[in-house]
Short mmCIF file of C-alpha atoms in Angstrom, two decimals:
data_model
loop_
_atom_site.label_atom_id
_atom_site.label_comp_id
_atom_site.label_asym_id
_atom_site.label_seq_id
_atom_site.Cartn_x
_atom_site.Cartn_y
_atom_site.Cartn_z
CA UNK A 2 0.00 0.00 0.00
CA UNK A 3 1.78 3.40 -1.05
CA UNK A 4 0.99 7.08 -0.36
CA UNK A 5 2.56 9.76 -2.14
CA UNK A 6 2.07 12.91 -0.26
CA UNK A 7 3.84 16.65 0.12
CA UNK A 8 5.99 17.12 3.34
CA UNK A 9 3.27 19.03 5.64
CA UNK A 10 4.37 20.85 8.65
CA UNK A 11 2.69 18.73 12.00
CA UNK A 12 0.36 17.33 9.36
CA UNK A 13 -3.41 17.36 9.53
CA UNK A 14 -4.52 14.03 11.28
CA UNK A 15 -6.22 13.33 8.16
CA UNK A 16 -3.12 13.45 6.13
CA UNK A 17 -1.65 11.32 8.67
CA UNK A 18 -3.91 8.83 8.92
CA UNK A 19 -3.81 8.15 4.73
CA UNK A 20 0.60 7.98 5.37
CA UNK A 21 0.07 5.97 8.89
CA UNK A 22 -2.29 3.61 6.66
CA UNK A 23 0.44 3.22 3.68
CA UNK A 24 3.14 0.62 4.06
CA UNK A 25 5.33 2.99 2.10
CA UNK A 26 5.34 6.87 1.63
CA UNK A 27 6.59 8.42 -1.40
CA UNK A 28 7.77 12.32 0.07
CA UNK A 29 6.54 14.42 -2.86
CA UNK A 30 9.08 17.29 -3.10
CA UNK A 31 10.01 18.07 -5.99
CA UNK A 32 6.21 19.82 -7.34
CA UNK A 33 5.73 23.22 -7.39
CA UNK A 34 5.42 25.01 -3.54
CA UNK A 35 2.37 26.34 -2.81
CA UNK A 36 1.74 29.27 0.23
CA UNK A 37 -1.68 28.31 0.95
CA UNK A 38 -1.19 24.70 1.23
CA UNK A 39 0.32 23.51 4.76
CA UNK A 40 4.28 22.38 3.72
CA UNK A 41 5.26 25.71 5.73
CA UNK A 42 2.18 25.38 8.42
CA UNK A 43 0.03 24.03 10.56
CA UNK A 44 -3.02 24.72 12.65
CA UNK A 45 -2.44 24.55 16.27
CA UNK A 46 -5.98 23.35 17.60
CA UNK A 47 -6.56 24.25 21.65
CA UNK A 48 -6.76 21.57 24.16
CA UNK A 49 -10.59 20.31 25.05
CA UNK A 50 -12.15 22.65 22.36
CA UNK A 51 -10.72 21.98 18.89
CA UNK A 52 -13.15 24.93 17.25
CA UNK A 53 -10.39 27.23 18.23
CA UNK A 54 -6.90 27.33 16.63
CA UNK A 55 -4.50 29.14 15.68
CA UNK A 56 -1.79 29.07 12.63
CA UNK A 57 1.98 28.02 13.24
CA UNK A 58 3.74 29.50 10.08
CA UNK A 59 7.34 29.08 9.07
CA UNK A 60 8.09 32.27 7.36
CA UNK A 61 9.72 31.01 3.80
CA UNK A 62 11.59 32.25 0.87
CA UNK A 63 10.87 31.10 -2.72
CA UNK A 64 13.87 31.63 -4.41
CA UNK A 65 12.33 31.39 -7.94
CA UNK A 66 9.36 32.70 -6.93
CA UNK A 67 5.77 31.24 -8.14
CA UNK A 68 7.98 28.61 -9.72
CA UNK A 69 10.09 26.94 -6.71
CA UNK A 70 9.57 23.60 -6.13
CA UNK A 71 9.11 22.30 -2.75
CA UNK A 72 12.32 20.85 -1.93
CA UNK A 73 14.28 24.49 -3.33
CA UNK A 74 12.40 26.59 -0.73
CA UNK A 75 13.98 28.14 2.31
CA UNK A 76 13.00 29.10 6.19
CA UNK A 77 13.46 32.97 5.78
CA UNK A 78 14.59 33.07 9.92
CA UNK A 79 15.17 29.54 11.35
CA UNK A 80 16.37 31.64 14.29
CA UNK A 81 12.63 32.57 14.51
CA UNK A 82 10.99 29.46 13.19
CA UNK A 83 12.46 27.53 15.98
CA UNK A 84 11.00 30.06 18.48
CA UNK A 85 7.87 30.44 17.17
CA UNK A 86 7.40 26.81 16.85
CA UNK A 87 8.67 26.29 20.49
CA UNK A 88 6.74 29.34 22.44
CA UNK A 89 3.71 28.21 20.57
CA UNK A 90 3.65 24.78 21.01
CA UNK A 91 4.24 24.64 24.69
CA UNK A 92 1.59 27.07 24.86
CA UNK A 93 -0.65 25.14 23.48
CA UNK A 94 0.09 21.62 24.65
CA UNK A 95 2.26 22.09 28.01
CA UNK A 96 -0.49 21.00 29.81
CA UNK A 97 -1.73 18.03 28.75
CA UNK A 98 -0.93 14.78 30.18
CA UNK A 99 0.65 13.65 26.96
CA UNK A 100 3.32 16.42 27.04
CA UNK A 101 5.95 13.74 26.74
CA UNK A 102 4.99 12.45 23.72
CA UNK A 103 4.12 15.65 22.39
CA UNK A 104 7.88 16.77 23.37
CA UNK A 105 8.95 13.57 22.08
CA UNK A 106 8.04 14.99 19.04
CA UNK A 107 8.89 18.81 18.56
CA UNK A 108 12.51 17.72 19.93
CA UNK A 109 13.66 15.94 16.96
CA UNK A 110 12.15 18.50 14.43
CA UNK A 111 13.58 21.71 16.54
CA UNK A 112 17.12 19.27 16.21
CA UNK A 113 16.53 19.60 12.10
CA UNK A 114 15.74 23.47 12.46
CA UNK A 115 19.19 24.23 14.06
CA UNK A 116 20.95 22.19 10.94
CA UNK A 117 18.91 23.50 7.83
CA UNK A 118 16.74 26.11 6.46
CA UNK A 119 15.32 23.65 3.83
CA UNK A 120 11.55 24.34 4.68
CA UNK A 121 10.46 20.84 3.14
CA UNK A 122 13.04 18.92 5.16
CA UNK A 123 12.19 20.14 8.13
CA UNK A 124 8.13 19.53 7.10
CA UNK A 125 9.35 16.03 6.57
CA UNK A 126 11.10 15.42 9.48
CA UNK A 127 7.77 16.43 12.21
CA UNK A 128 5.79 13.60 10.01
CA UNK A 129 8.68 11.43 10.26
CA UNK A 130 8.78 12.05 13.93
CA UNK A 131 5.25 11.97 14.40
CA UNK A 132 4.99 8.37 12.64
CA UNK A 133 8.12 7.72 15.15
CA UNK A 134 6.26 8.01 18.26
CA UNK A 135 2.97 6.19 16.87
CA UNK A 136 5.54 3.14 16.17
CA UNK A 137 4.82 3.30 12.35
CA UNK A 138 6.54 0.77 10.28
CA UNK A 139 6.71 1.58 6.98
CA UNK A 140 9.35 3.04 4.42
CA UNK A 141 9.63 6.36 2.64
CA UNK A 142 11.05 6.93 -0.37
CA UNK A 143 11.66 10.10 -2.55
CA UNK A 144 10.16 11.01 -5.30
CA UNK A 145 12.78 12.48 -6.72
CA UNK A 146 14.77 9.52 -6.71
CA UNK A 147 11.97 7.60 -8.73
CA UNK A 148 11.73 7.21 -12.45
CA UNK A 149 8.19 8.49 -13.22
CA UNK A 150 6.03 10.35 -15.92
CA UNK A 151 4.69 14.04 -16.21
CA UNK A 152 1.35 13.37 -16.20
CA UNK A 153 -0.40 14.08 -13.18
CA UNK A 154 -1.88 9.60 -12.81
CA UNK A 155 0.72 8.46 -14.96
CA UNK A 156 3.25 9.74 -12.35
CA UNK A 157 1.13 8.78 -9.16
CA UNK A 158 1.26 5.29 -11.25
CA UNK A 159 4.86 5.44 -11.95
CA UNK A 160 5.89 6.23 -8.25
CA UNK A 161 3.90 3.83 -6.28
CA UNK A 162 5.20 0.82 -9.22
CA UNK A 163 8.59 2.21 -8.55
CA UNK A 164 8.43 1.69 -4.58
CA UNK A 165 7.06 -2.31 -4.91
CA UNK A 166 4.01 -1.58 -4.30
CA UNK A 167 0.15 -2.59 -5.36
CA UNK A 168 -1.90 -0.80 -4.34
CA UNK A 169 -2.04 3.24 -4.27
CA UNK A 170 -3.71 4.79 -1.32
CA UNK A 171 -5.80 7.79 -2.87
CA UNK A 172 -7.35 10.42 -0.49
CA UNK A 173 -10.99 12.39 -1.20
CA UNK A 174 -9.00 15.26 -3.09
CA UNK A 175 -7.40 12.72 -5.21
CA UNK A 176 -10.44 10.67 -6.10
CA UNK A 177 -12.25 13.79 -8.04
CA UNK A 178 -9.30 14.19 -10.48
CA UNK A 179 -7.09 10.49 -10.39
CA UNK A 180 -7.10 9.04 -13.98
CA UNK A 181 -7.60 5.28 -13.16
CA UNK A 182 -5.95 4.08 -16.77
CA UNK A 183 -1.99 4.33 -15.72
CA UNK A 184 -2.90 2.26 -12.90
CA UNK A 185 -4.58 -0.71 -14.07
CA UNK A 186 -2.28 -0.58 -17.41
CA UNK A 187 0.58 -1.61 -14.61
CA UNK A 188 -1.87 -3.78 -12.15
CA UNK A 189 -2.04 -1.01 -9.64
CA UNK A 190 -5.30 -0.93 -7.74
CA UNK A 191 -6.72 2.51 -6.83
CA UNK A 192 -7.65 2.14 -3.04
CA UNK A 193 -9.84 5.23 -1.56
CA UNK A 194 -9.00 6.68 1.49
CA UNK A 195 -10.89 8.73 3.92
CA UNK A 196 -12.01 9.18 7.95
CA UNK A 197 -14.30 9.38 9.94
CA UNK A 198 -16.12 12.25 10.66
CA UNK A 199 -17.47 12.22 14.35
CA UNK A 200 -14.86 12.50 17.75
CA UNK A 201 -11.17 13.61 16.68
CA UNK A 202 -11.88 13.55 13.27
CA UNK A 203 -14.23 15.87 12.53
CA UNK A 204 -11.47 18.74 12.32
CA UNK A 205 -9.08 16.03 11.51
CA UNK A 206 -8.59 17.49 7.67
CA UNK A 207 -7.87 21.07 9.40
CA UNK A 208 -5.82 21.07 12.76
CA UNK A 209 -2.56 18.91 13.00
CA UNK A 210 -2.30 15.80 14.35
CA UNK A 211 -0.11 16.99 17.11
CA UNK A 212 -3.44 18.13 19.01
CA UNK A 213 -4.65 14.56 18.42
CA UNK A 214 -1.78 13.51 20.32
CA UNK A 215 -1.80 15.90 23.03
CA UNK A 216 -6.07 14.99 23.58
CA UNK A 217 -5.25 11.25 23.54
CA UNK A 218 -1.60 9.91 23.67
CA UNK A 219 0.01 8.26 21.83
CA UNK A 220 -1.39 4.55 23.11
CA UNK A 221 -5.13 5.67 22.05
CA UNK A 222 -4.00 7.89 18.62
CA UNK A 223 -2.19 4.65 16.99
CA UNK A 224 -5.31 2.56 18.09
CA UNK A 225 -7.52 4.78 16.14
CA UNK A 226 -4.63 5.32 13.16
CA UNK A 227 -5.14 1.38 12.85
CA UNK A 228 -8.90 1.49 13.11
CA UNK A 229 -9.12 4.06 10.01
CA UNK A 230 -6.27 1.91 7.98
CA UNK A 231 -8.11 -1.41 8.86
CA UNK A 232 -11.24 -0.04 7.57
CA UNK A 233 -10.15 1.31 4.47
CA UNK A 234 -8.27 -1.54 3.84
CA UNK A 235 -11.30 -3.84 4.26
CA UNK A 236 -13.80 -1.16 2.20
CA UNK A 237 -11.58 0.00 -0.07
CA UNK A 238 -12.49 -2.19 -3.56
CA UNK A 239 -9.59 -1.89 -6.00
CA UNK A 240 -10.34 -0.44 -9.51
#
């Protein structure tokens, strides 16, 4: 089962729970960068009342403008970043129960900020150290490192043949624009992804998963990460 997804900062529990359900994710970095998608931020949801949140931004530099790809953009003050992303996030988590595993997570990624101002590595390494905590066991991969096609399928095709795997794990935005053709031409089934809506989830496409974390632990979050995988897995008829 293979995801191919952006590096998102603290990604949306959504986005999560497609790359938590994937036995391989394909880090799509080399597309064009985009300012109001979430490789460069995150919504900070409150403790005990999701409705209210707040955005953690990395301020970042295109250095081709419109044009820069993902993987060519850069933190404009990692000096900053890294205290914005630490005042923020111990004021919104500090208190929780969880803070451990919380910690056990912005630790690694602050580690990354001191050594780089690539924006999409440091993106990659909070899911990377999100998955870490939730005992994930799957591979990533590059997609840069993959032979694929331009076309928008052909190369979703291309990259999840390239990584071994079967089956490609397509989310709700994917589903109302995924060509199925490339796939089946290389006996790659299409699986649909998507959550639930009620308890965590129903902000779960718009706050980060770190919230998740802080509400439940990280004992409860992977139980529910399995849940969603299991069920998509089971409901999820290949095309």
């Amino acid at each position: 089962m293979c995801a191919v997804h952006q590096p998102n900062l603290l990604p949306r529990l959504s986005t999560l729970a497609k790359v938590f359900a994937a036995d391989v994710w394909v880090v799509l970095d080399d597309v064009q960068f985009a300012r109001r998608d979430y490789q460069h931020r995150t919504r900070l949801a409150d403790l005990g009342d999701a409705q209210r949140w707040r955005w953690l931004s990395l301020p970042t530099h295109l250095p081709t403008g419109r044009s820069t790809l993902i993987h060519e953009a850069r933190l404009a003050d990692p000096e900053l970043s890294i205290r914005r992303m630490t005042g923020m996030i111990h004021h919104a988590y500090r208190r929780s129960p969880h803070w451990p595993a919380v910690e056990a997570v912005l630790a690694p990624v602050l580690a990354v900020l001191a050594e780089t101002a690539r924006t999409a590595v440091v993106a990659e390494a909070s899911t990377r150290a999100l998955l870490a905590v939730l005992d994930w066991p799957g591979q990533i991969f590059y997609s840069r490192g993959l032979p694929a096609r331009t076309g928008r399928s052909e190369r979703l095709a291309d990259l999840t043949v390239a990584t071994g795997s079967t089956n490609y794990l397509c989310g709700p935005g994917g589903m109302r624009y995924i060509d199925r053709a490339p796939f089946t031409s290389q006996g790659v089934a299409v699986i649909p992804f998507s959550t639930p809506q009620d308890g965590i989830w129903e902000l779960g496409s718009r706050v980060t998963a770190l919230w998740a974390l802080a509400e439940l632990g990280p004992k409860l979050l992977a139980a529910k990460l399995r849940s969603t995988a299991e069920l998509n897995r089971c409901d999820g008829q290949p095309n």
